[in-house]
Amino acid sequence: MYEPADVETVGVVGAGTMGHGIAQVAATAGYDVTMRDIESEYVDRGLEEIDSSLERLAAKGAIDEEPATIRGRIAGTTDLADLADADVTVEAAVEEMAVKRDVFADLDALADDDAVLATNTSTLSITEIAGATDRPDRVVGLHFMNPVPVMEGVEVVVGEHTDGAVVEFAHAFADALGKETWESDDKPGFVTNRVLMPWINEGIRAYDEGVATRDDIDRGMRLGTNVPMGPLELADHIGLDVVLDASETLHEELGDRYKPAYLLTRKVAAGDLGKKTGEGFYGYE
Ligand SMILES: NC(=O)c1ccc[n+]([C@@H]2O[C@H](COP(=O)([O-])OP(=O)(O)OC[C@H]3O[C@@H](n4cnc5c(N)ncnc54)[C@H](O)[C@@H]3O)[C@@H](O)[C@H]2O)c1
């Protein structure tokens, strides 16, 4: 098993909200990064987001190198085979088991035998994803928080067959990216989403049932419980489709107390997914 210092190249699958953030922090930590999405327009959009995030961080004096230097370590691609040299790959594609299993089977076939394959899944079983590979001992959950360059925490999720040395590597690798970790067993929603998703859904139900205005629900939770965002603004920030996918998985696995709120389902059906579409519980420019 290698140490984070032995890692040269990091692969990232998915250039969306999480994927481009993970690529950015890995490049900022000095690793060469190859980021893959299925369409070149998604890759380009991810790279543009990285450019503007690095510019913002540079303006605040929060990064030690020039944005161009960090950005120069990131290559975008639509070809998964370009991740063949990656010592560790973090998958951040859509939250669908079939997609993740396909990605992991393909990565397993092309990556070095000792490469670590990590998934950023919010709720899906690490063990089931690992089952698509011949190296379930080298598959681990690395659950980054959104926005990745800002949030300091990473949840390390341990699958049924994850090797202890790989778990140790996952903590050390997250540490090398400037993050702090905690560990969860591979149970639905892990620690964070098991507790967070019912909180968000209850906020949406309270809004739908007229308990308070949208703003007062968020304000009440911010001021009343000292969290930086209330449930409705946080849902918009995460993406309502992502919240719904996570809630549905928890509902299937853990029963009715995790049923997604009706208004969440309706907004996703309407295509109002939060910040990323400009409309969710709030409107965005
Ligand atoms: N959004 C959050 O707050 C958050 C937080 C923690 C974890 N996650 C998890 O991270 C993962 C990604 O979420 P996101 O919010 O970045 O979603 P997103 O919709 O912003 O991005 C997903 C990207 O994956 C791409 N994709 C789909 N299939 C692919 C494939 N086979 N290969 C490569 N790319 C593929 C899509 O084109 C899209 O660009 C999900 O598993 C999600 O549950 C999300």
Coordinates of C-alpha atoms and ligand atoms in Angstrom, one line a residue:
M1 CA 0.0 0.0 0.0
Y2 CA 1.3 3.4 -0.8
E3 CA 1.3 6.7 1.1
P4 CA -0.3 9.9 -0.2
A5 CA 3.3 11.1 -1.0
D6 CA 3.7 8.2 -3.4
V7 CA 0.6 9.3 -5.4
E8 CA 1.4 11.3 -8.5
T9 CA -1.8 11.3 -10.5
V10 CA -5.4 11.5 -9.2
G11 CA -8.3 10.5 -11.5
V12 CA -11.7 12.1 -11.1
V13 CA -14.8 10.7 -12.7
G14 CA -17.5 13.4 -13.2
A15 CA -16.9 17.2 -13.7
G16 CA -20.1 18.4 -12.0
T17 CA -20.6 20.2 -8.7
M18 CA -18.4 17.7 -6.7
G19 CA -16.1 16.3 -9.4
H20 CA -14.6 19.7 -10.4
G21 CA -14.3 20.6 -6.7
I22 CA -12.4 17.4 -6.0
A23 CA -10.1 17.9 -9.1
Q24 CA -9.4 21.5 -7.8
V25 CA -8.4 20.5 -4.3
A26 CA -6.2 17.6 -5.6
A27 CA -4.4 20.0 -8.0
T28 CA -4.1 22.6 -5.3
A29 CA -2.4 19.9 -3.1
G30 CA 0.2 19.4 -5.9
Y31 CA -1.2 16.3 -7.6
D32 CA -1.6 15.9 -11.4
V33 CA -5.3 15.4 -12.0
T34 CA -7.2 13.9 -14.9
M35 CA -10.9 14.7 -14.8
R36 CA -13.4 12.8 -16.9
D37 CA -17.0 13.5 -17.9
I38 CA -19.2 12.0 -20.6
E39 CA -19.5 15.1 -22.8
S40 CA -16.8 17.6 -23.6
E41 CA -19.2 20.5 -22.8
Y42 CA -19.5 19.1 -19.2
V43 CA -15.7 18.8 -19.0
D44 CA -15.3 22.4 -20.2
R45 CA -18.0 23.7 -17.8
G46 CA -16.2 22.0 -14.9
L47 CA -12.8 23.5 -16.0
E48 CA -14.4 26.9 -16.2
E49 CA -15.8 26.5 -12.6
I50 CA -12.4 25.6 -11.4
D51 CA -10.9 28.7 -13.1
S52 CA -13.4 31.0 -11.4
S53 CA -13.1 29.3 -8.0
L54 CA -9.2 29.6 -8.2
E55 CA -9.5 33.2 -9.1
R56 CA -11.8 33.9 -6.1
L57 CA -9.5 32.0 -3.8
A58 CA -6.4 33.9 -5.1
A59 CA -8.2 37.2 -4.6
K60 CA -8.7 36.2 -0.9
G61 CA -5.1 35.1 -0.6
A62 CA -6.3 31.6 0.2
I63 CA -4.0 29.7 -2.2
D64 CA -0.2 29.7 -2.2
E65 CA 0.4 29.3 -6.0
E66 CA -0.9 31.2 -9.1
P67 CA -4.3 29.9 -10.3
A68 CA -2.6 29.1 -13.7
T69 CA 0.0 26.9 -12.0
I70 CA -2.7 24.9 -10.2
R71 CA -4.9 24.8 -13.2
G72 CA -2.0 23.6 -15.3
R73 CA -2.0 20.3 -13.4
I74 CA -5.6 19.5 -14.4
A75 CA -6.4 17.7 -17.7
G76 CA -9.9 17.2 -18.8
T77 CA -11.1 14.3 -20.9
T78 CA -14.1 12.3 -22.1
D79 CA -12.1 9.1 -22.4
L80 CA -12.1 7.0 -19.2
A81 CA -8.9 5.2 -20.5
D82 CA -7.0 8.5 -19.7
L83 CA -7.4 7.6 -16.0
A84 CA -5.4 4.4 -16.5
D85 CA -2.3 5.9 -14.8
A86 CA -4.1 7.3 -11.8
D87 CA -2.9 6.0 -8.5
V88 CA -6.2 6.9 -6.9
T89 CA -9.4 7.7 -8.6
V90 CA -12.4 9.5 -7.0
E91 CA -15.7 8.8 -8.7
A92 CA -18.3 11.7 -8.5
A93 CA -20.7 10.7 -11.3
V94 CA -24.5 10.8 -10.8
E95 CA -26.0 9.1 -7.8
E96 CA -27.2 6.0 -9.6
M97 CA -26.0 2.5 -8.6
A98 CA -26.0 1.2 -12.2
V99 CA -23.9 4.1 -13.4
K100 CA -21.4 3.8 -10.5
R101 CA -21.1 0.0 -11.0
D102 CA -20.4 0.4 -14.7
V103 CA -17.8 3.1 -14.0
F104 CA -16.1 0.9 -11.3
A105 CA -16.1 -2.2 -13.6
D106 CA -14.4 -0.1 -16.3
L107 CA -11.9 1.5 -13.9
D108 CA -11.1 -1.9 -12.4
A109 CA -10.2 -3.2 -15.9
L110 CA -7.9 -0.3 -16.8
A111 CA -6.3 0.9 -13.5
D112 CA -3.1 -0.6 -12.0
D113 CA -3.7 -3.5 -9.6
D114 CA -2.7 -1.5 -6.6
A115 CA -4.6 1.7 -7.5
V116 CA -7.3 2.8 -5.0
L117 CA -10.8 3.4 -6.3
A118 CA -12.9 5.8 -4.2
T119 CA -16.5 6.9 -4.6
N120 CA -18.0 10.2 -3.5
T121 CA -21.5 8.6 -3.2
S122 CA -23.8 10.3 -0.7
T123 CA -25.9 7.3 0.2
L124 CA -25.2 4.3 -2.0
S125 CA -23.6 1.1 -0.7
I126 CA -19.8 1.1 -1.0
T127 CA -19.9 -2.7 -0.8
E128 CA -22.4 -2.9 -3.7
I129 CA -20.3 -0.5 -5.8
A130 CA -17.1 -2.5 -4.9
G131 CA -18.8 -5.7 -6.0
A132 CA -18.5 -4.5 -9.6
T133 CA -14.7 -4.9 -9.3
D134 CA -12.2 -7.6 -8.7
R135 CA -10.6 -5.5 -6.0
P136 CA -13.3 -4.8 -3.4
D137 CA -10.5 -4.5 -0.8
R138 CA -9.2 -1.4 -2.6
V139 CA -12.6 0.4 -2.9
V140 CA -13.5 3.0 -0.2
G141 CA -15.9 5.9 0.2
L142 CA -14.4 9.4 0.2
H143 CA -17.4 11.5 0.8
F144 CA -16.5 15.1 0.2
M145 CA -18.8 18.0 1.3
N146 CA -20.1 20.8 -1.0
P147 CA -18.5 23.2 -1.9
V148 CA -15.4 21.0 -1.9
P149 CA -12.7 23.8 -1.9
V150 CA -14.4 25.4 1.1
M151 CA -15.7 22.6 3.3
E152 CA -13.1 21.0 5.5
G153 CA -14.7 17.6 6.2
V154 CA -14.5 14.3 4.4
E155 CA -16.4 11.2 5.5
V156 CA -14.4 8.0 5.0
V157 CA -16.8 5.1 4.4
V158 CA -15.7 1.6 5.0
G159 CA -17.2 -1.2 2.8
E160 CA -17.5 -4.8 3.9
H161 CA -14.3 -5.8 2.1
T162 CA -12.3 -2.5 2.3
D163 CA -8.8 -3.3 3.5
G164 CA -7.6 -1.6 6.7
A165 CA -4.6 -0.2 4.9
V166 CA -6.9 1.4 2.3
V167 CA -9.0 3.0 5.0
E168 CA -5.8 4.4 6.5
F169 CA -4.7 5.6 3.1
A170 CA -8.1 7.3 2.6
H171 CA -7.7 9.3 5.8
A172 CA -4.1 10.2 5.0
F173 CA -5.0 11.2 1.4
A174 CA -7.9 13.5 2.6
D175 CA -5.4 15.0 5.1
A176 CA -3.0 15.6 2.2
L177 CA -5.8 17.5 0.5
G178 CA -6.1 19.7 3.5
K179 CA -9.3 18.0 4.9
E180 CA -10.3 16.6 8.2
T181 CA -12.0 13.2 8.3
W182 CA -14.3 11.0 10.3
E183 CA -15.3 7.4 9.6
S184 CA -18.6 5.7 8.9
D185 CA -19.6 2.1 8.4
D186 CA -21.2 1.3 5.1
K187 CA -24.8 1.9 6.3
P188 CA -27.4 3.8 4.3
G189 CA -26.6 7.6 4.3
F190 CA -23.5 7.0 6.5
V191 CA -23.4 9.5 9.3
T192 CA -24.0 12.8 7.5
N193 CA -26.9 12.1 5.2
R194 CA -28.7 9.7 7.6
V195 CA -29.1 12.7 9.9
L196 CA -29.2 15.5 7.4
M197 CA -31.8 14.3 4.9
P198 CA -34.7 13.9 7.3
W199 CA -33.9 17.4 8.6
I200 CA -34.1 18.9 5.1
N201 CA -37.3 17.0 4.3
E202 CA -38.9 18.1 7.5
G203 CA -38.0 21.8 6.6
I204 CA -39.7 21.3 3.2
R205 CA -42.8 19.7 4.8
A206 CA -43.0 22.6 7.3
Y207 CA -42.9 25.0 4.4
D208 CA -45.5 23.1 2.4
E209 CA -47.8 22.8 5.4
G210 CA -47.6 26.6 6.1
V211 CA -45.8 26.3 9.5
A212 CA -43.8 29.4 8.6
T213 CA -42.6 31.3 5.5
R214 CA -39.7 29.9 3.6
D215 CA -37.4 32.7 4.9
D216 CA -38.5 32.2 8.5
I217 CA -37.9 28.4 8.4
D218 CA -34.3 29.0 7.2
R219 CA -33.8 32.0 9.6
G220 CA -35.3 30.1 12.5
M221 CA -32.9 27.1 12.0
R222 CA -29.9 29.4 11.4
L223 CA -30.5 31.6 14.5
G224 CA -32.1 28.8 16.6
T225 CA -29.6 26.1 16.0
N226 CA -26.4 27.9 14.9
V227 CA -26.2 26.3 11.5
P228 CA -24.9 28.4 8.6
M229 CA -27.8 27.5 6.3
G230 CA -31.4 26.5 6.9
P231 CA -32.9 23.4 5.3
L232 CA -34.5 25.1 2.2
E233 CA -31.4 27.1 1.2
L234 CA -29.2 24.1 1.9
A235 CA -31.4 22.0 -0.4
D236 CA -31.1 24.6 -3.2
H237 CA -27.3 24.6 -2.6
I238 CA -27.0 20.8 -2.8
G239 CA -29.3 20.4 -5.7
L240 CA -32.9 19.3 -5.3
D241 CA -32.4 16.3 -7.6
V242 CA -29.4 15.2 -5.5
V243 CA -31.5 15.6 -2.3
L244 CA -34.3 13.6 -3.8
D245 CA -32.0 10.7 -5.0
A246 CA -30.5 10.5 -1.5
S247 CA -33.9 10.7 0.2
E248 CA -35.3 7.9 -2.0
T249 CA -32.3 5.6 -1.3
L250 CA -32.7 6.2 2.5
H251 CA -36.5 5.7 2.2
E252 CA -36.0 2.3 0.4
E253 CA -33.4 1.2 2.8
L254 CA -34.6 2.5 6.2
G255 CA -38.4 2.8 5.7
D256 CA -41.1 5.5 5.9
R257 CA -39.5 7.9 8.3
Y258 CA -37.2 8.8 5.4
K259 CA -40.0 9.4 2.8
P260 CA -39.1 12.4 0.6
A261 CA -41.3 15.5 1.1
Y262 CA -44.1 15.9 -1.6
L263 CA -42.9 19.4 -2.5
L264 CA -39.4 18.2 -3.1
T265 CA -40.6 15.5 -5.6
R266 CA -42.8 18.1 -7.3
K267 CA -40.0 20.7 -7.7
V268 CA -37.6 18.1 -9.1
A269 CA -40.4 17.0 -11.6
A270 CA -40.7 20.7 -12.6
G271 CA -37.0 20.9 -13.3
D272 CA -36.4 23.4 -10.5
L273 CA -33.3 21.9 -8.9
G274 CA -32.0 24.9 -6.9
K275 CA -29.0 27.1 -7.6
K276 CA -27.8 25.0 -10.5
T277 CA -31.0 25.7 -12.6
G278 CA -31.5 29.2 -11.1
E279 CA -34.8 28.2 -9.4
G280 CA -35.5 26.1 -6.3
F281 CA -37.0 27.2 -3.1
Y282 CA -35.3 30.6 -3.9
G283 CA -34.6 32.3 -7.2
Y284 CA -31.0 32.9 -8.3
E285 CA -29.7 35.3 -10.9
Ligands
LIG1 N1 -24.1 18.0 -4.6 C1 -23.7 17.7 -3.3 O1 -23.9 18.5 -2.4 C2 -23.0 16.4 -3.0 C3 -22.3 16.2 -1.8 C4 -21.6 15.1 -1.5 C5 -21.7 14.0 -2.4 N2 -22.4 14.1 -3.6 C6 -22.3 13.0 -4.5 O2 -21.4 13.3 -5.5 C7 -21.8 12.7 -6.8 C8 -21.9 13.7 -7.8 O3 -22.8 14.7 -7.4 P1 -22.8 16.2 -8.1 O4 -23.6 17.0 -7.2 O5 -21.5 16.5 -8.5 O6 -23.7 15.9 -9.4 P2 -23.7 16.7 -10.8 O7 -25.0 16.3 -11.4 O8 -23.4 18.1 -10.5 O9 -22.5 16.0 -11.6 C9 -22.5 14.7 -12.0 C10 -21.6 14.6 -13.3 O10 -21.4 13.3 -13.6 C11 -21.4 13.2 -15.0 N3 -21.5 11.7 -15.3 C12 -22.6 11.0 -15.4 N4 -22.3 9.7 -15.8 C13 -20.9 9.7 -15.9 C14 -19.9 8.7 -16.3 N5 -20.3 7.5 -16.6 N6 -18.6 9.1 -16.3 C15 -18.3 10.4 -16.0 N7 -19.1 11.3 -15.6 C16 -20.4 11.0 -15.6 C17 -22.5 14.0 -15.4 O11 -22.4 14.3 -16.8 C18 -22.3 15.2 -14.5 O12 -21.5 16.2 -15.1 C19 -23.1 11.9 -6.5 O13 -22.8 10.6 -6.1 C20 -23.6 12.7 -5.3 O14 -24.5 11.9 -4.5 C21 -23.0 15.3 -3.9

